[in-house]
mmCIF file of C-alpha atoms in Angstrom:
data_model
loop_
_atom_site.group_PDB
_atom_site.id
_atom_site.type_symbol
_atom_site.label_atom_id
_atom_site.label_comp_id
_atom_site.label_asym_id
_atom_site.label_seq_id
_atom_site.Cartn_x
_atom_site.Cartn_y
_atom_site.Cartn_z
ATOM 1 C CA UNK E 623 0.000 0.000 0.000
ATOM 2 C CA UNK E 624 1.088 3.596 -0.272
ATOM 3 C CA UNK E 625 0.271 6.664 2.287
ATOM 4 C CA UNK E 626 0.251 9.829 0.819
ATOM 5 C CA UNK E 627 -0.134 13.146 2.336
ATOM 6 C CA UNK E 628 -0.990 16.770 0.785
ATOM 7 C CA UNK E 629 -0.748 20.117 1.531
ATOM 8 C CA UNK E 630 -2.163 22.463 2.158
ATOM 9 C CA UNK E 631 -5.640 20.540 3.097
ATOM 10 C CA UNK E 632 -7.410 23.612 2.538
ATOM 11 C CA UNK E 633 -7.307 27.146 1.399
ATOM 12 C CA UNK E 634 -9.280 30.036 0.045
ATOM 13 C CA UNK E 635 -7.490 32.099 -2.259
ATOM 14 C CA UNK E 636 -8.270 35.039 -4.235
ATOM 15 C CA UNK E 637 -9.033 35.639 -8.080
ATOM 16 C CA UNK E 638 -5.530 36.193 -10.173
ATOM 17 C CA UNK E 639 -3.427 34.417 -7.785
ATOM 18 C CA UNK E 640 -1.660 30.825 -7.934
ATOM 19 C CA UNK E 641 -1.534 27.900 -5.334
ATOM 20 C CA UNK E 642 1.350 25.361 -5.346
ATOM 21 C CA UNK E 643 -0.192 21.862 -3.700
ATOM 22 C CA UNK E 644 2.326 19.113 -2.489
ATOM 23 C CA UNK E 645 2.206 15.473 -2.397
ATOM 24 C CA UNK E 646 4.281 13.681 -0.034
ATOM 25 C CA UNK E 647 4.392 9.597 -0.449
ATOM 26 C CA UNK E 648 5.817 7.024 2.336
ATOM 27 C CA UNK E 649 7.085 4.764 -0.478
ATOM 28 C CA UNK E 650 8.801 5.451 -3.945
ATOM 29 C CA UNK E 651 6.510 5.095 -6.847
ATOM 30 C CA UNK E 652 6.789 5.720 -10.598
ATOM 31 C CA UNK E 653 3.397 6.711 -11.408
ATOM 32 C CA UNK E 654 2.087 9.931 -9.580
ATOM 33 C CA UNK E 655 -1.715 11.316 -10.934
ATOM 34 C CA UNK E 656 -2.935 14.577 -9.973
ATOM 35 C CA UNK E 657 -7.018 14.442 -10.368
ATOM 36 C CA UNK E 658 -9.434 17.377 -9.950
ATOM 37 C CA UNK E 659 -12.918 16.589 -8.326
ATOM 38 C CA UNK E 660 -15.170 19.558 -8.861
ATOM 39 C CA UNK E 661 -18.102 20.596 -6.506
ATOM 40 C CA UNK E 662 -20.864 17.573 -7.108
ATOM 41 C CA UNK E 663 -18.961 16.135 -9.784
ATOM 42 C CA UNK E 664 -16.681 12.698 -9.900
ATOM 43 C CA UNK E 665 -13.144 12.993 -10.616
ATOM 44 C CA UNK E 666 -10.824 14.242 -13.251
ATOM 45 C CA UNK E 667 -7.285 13.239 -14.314
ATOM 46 C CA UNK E 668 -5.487 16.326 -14.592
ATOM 47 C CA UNK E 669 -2.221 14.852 -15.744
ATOM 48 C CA UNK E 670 0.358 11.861 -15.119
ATOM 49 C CA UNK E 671 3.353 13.417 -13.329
ATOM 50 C CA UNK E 672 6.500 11.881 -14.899
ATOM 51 C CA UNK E 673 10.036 11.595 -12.365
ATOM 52 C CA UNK E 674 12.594 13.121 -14.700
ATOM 53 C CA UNK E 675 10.448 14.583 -17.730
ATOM 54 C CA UNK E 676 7.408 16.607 -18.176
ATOM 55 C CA UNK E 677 4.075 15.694 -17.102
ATOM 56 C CA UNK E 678 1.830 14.035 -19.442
ATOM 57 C CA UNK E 679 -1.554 16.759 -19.249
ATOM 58 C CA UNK E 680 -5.344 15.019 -20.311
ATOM 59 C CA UNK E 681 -7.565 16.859 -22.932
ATOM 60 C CA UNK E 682 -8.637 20.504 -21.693
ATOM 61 C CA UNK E 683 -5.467 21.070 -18.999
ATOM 62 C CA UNK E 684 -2.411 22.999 -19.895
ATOM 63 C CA UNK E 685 0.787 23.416 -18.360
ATOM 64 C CA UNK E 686 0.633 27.035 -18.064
ATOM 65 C CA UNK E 687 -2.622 26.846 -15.616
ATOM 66 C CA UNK E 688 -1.518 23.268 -13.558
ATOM 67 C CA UNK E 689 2.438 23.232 -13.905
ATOM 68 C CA UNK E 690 3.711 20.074 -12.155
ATOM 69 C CA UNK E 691 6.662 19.468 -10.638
ATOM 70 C CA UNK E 692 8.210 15.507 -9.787
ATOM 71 C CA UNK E 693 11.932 16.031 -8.217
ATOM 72 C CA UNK E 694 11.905 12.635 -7.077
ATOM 73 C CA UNK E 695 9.977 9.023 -6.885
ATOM 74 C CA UNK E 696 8.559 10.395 -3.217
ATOM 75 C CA UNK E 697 7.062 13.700 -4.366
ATOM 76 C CA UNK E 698 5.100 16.117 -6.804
ATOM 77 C CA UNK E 699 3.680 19.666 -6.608
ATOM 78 C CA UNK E 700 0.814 20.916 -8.806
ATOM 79 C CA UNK E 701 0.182 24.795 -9.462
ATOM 80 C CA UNK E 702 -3.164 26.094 -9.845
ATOM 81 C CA UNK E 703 -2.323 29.564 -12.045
ATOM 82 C CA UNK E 704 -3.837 32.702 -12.036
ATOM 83 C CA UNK E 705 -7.310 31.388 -10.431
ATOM 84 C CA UNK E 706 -10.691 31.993 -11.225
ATOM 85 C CA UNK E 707 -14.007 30.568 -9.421
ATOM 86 C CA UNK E 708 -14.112 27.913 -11.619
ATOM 87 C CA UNK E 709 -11.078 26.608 -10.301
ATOM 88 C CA UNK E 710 -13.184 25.819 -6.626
ATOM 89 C CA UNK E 711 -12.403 22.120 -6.326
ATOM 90 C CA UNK E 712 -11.126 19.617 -4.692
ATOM 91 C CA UNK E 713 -7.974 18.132 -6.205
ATOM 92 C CA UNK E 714 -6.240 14.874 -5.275
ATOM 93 C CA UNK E 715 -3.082 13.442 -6.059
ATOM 94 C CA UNK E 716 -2.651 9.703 -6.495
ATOM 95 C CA UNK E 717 -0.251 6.871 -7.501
ATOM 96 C CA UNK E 718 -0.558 3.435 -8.360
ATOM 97 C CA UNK E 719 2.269 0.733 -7.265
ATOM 98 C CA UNK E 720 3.538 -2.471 -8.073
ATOM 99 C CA UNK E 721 0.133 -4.240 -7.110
ATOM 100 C CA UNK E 722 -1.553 -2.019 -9.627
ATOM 101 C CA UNK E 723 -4.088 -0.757 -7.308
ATOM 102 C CA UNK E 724 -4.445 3.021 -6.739
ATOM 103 C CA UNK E 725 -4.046 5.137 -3.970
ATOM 104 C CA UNK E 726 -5.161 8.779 -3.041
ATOM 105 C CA UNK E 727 -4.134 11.393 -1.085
ATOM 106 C CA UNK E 728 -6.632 13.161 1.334
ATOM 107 C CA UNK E 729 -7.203 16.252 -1.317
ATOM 108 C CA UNK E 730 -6.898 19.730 -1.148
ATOM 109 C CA UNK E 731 -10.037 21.506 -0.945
ATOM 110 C CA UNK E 732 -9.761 24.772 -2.670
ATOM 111 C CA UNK E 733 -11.867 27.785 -2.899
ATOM 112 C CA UNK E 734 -11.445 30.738 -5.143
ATOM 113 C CA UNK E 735 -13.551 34.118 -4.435
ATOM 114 C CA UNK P 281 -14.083 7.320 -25.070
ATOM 115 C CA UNK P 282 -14.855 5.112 -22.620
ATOM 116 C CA UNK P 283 -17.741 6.401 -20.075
ATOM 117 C CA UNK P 284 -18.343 4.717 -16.895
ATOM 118 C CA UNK P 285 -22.073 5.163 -15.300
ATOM 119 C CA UNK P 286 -23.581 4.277 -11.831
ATOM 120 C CA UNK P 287 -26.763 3.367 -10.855
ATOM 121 C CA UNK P 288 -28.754 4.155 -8.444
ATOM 122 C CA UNK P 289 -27.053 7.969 -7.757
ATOM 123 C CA UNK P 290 -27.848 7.587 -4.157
ATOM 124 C CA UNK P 291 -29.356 4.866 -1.881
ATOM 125 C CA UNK P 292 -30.656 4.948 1.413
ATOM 126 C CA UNK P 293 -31.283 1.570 3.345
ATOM 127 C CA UNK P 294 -32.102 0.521 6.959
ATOM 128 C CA UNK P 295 -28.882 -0.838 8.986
ATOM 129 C CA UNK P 296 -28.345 -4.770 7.905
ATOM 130 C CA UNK P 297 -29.674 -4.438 4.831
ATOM 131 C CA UNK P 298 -27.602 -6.218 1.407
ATOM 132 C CA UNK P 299 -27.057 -4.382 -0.977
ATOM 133 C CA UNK P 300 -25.832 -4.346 -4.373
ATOM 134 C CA UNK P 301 -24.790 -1.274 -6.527
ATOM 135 C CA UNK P 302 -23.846 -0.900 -10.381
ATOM 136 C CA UNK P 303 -21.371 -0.091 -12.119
ATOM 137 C CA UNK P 304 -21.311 -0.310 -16.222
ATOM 138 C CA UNK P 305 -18.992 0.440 -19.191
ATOM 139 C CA UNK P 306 -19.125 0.830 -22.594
ATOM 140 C CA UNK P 307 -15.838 -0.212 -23.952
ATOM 141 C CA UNK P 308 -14.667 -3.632 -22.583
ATOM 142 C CA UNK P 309 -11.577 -3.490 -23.168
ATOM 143 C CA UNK P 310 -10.167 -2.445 -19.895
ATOM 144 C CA UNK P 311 -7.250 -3.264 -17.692
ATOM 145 C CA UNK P 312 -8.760 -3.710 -14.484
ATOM 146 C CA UNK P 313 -11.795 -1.778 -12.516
ATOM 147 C CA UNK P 314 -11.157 -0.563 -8.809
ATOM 148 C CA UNK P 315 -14.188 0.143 -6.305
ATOM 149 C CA UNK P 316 -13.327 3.260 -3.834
ATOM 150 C CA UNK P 317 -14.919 4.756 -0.957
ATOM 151 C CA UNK P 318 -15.000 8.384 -0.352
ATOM 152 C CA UNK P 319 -16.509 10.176 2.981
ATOM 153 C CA UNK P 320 -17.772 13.265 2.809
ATOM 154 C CA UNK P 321 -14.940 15.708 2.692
ATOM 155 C CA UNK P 322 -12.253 13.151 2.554
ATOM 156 C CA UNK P 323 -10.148 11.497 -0.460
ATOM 157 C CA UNK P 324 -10.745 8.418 -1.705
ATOM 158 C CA UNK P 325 -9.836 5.170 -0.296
ATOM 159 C CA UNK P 326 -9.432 1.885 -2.693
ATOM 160 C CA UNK P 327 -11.828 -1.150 -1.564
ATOM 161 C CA UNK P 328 -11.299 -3.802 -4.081
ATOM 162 C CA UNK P 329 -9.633 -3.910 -7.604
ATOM 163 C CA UNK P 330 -10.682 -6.510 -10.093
ATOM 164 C CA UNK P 331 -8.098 -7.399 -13.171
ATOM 165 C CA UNK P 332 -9.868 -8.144 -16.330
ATOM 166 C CA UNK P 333 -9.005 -11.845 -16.110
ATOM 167 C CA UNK P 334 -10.671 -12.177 -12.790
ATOM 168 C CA UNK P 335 -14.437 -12.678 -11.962
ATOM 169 C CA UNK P 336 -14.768 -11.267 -8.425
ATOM 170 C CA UNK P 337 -12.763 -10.151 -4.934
ATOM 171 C CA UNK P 338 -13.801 -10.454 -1.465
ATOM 172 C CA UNK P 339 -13.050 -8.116 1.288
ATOM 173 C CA UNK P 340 -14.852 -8.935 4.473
ATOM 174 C CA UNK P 341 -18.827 -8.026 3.968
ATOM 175 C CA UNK P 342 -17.642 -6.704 0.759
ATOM 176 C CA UNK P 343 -17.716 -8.209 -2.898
ATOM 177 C CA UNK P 344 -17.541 -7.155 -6.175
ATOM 178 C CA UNK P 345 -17.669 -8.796 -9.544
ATOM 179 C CA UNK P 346 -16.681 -8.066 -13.334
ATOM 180 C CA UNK P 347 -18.167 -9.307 -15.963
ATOM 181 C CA UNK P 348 -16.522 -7.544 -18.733
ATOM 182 C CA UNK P 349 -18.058 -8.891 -21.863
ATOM 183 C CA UNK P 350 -21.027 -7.428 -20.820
ATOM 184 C CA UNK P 351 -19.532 -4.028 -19.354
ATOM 185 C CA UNK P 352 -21.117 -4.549 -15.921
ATOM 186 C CA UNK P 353 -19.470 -4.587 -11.944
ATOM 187 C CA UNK P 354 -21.056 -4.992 -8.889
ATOM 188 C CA UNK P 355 -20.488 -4.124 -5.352
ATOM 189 C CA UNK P 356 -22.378 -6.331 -3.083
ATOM 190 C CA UNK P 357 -22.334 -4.784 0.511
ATOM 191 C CA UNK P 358 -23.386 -7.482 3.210
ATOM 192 C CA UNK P 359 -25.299 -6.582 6.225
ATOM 193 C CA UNK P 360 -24.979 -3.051 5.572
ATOM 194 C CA UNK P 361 -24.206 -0.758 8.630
ATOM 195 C CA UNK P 362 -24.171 3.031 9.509
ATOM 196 C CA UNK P 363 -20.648 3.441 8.813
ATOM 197 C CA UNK P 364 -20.884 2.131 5.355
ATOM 198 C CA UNK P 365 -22.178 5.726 4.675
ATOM 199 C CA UNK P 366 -19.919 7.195 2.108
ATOM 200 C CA UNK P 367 -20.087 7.757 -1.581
ATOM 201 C CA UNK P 368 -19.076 4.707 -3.544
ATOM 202 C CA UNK P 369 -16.905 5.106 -6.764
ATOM 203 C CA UNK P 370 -15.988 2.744 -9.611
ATOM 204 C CA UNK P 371 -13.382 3.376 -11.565
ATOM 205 C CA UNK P 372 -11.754 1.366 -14.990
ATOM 206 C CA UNK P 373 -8.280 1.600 -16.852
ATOM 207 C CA UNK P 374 -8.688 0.943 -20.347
ATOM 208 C CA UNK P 375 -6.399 -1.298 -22.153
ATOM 209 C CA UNK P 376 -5.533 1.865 -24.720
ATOM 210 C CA UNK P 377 -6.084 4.989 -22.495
ATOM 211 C CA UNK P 378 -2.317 4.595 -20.810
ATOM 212 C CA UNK P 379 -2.422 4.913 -17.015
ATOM 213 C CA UNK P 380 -5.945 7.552 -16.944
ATOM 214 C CA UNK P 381 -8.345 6.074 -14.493
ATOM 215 C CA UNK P 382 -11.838 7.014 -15.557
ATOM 216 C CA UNK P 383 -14.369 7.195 -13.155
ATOM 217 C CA UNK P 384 -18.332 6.836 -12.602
ATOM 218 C CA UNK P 385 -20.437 9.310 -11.428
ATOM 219 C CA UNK P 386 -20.634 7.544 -7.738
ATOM 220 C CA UNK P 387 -23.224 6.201 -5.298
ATOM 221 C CA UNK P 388 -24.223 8.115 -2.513
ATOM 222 C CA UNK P 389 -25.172 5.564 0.319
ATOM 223 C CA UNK P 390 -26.872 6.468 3.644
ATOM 224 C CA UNK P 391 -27.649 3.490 6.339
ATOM 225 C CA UNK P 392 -29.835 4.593 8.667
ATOM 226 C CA UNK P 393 -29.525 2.805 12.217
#
């Protein structure tokens, strides 16, 4: 299994500014996700953070709004640019090990005035 | 595109109740499909992943099958009991769609004591 931690769990931010999330795992793993849930909506895959290239971004993200860092097998940041409202989520990083099953992290609850 | 859909949206059952809830997909061609719980304002946590050659898993009052020709899953909840209240997710990894889990719209189950 894998234990993953984020911060921060929460914050309220406001319009035009940008929020760097961590991810902190107690193992190292190659594949790292970073998902978006939106308010009364399932989850997103926002992109597949790659240790040692760029991340790998789904249709309709873009680096320049979610930039992700992956120093290392252990860790991963994701940037939330230049907020709106619509950016008012909850978003969740995750990884998947050896076993193939997938783990998340407790999210990062995120509200943008 | 594969699209994942859950019936019933939300459930609400008396305390020791069974109960069974649905997950189906329209492309069968998947890697493996992965049950999670998620409590209100929490992340998700992973119950029990099924690999395409496999029919079922058990965990403890919990089972769920796969049947992929026909595009169907089901989590069968035994005895059902207050703290079984969460929002249930199903999730698959196509064979083609890389490491992207894609996920169903969720169950929202309340056991009333």
């Amino acid at each position: 299994s894998a234990v993953i931690s984020q911060k921060p769990s929460r914050d309220i931010c406001q319009r035009g500014t940008s929020l760097t999330i961590q991810c902190q795992v107690d193992s190292q793993v190659t594949m790292m996700f970073w998902y978006r849930q939106q308010p009364g909506q399932s989850l997103t895959l926002i992109a597949t953070a790659n240790q040692g290239s760029e991340a790998t971004y789904e249709s309709g993200f873009v680096i320049d709004k979610f930039p992700i860092s992956r120093p290392n097998l252990t860790f991963s940041t994701l940037t939330v640019s230049n907020m709106s409202p619509e950016d008012s989520s909850i978003y969740l990083c995750s990884v998947r090990t050896g076993g193939l099953t997938q783990y998340f992290g407790p999210g990062t609850r995120l509200l943008v005035l | 595109k594969q699209e994942v859909t859950q019936i019933p949206a939300a459930l609400s059952v008396p305390e020791g109740e069974n109960l069974v809830l649905n997950c189906s997909f329209t492309d069968s061609a998947i890697y493996n499909l992965q049950w999670f719980r998620q409590d209100p304002g929490k992340g998700l946590t992973s119950l029990l992943l099924i690999q395409s050659s496999q029919r079922e898993q058990t965990s403890g009052r919990l089972n769920a099958s796969l049947d992929k020709s026909s595009g169907r899953s089901t989590l069968y909840i035994a005895a059902s009991q207050p703290g079984d209240s969460a929002t249930y997710l199903c999730a698959v990894v196509d064979n083609n769609a890389g490491n992207m889990l894609t996920f169903g719209g969720g169950t929202r189950l309340m056991v009333k004591p």
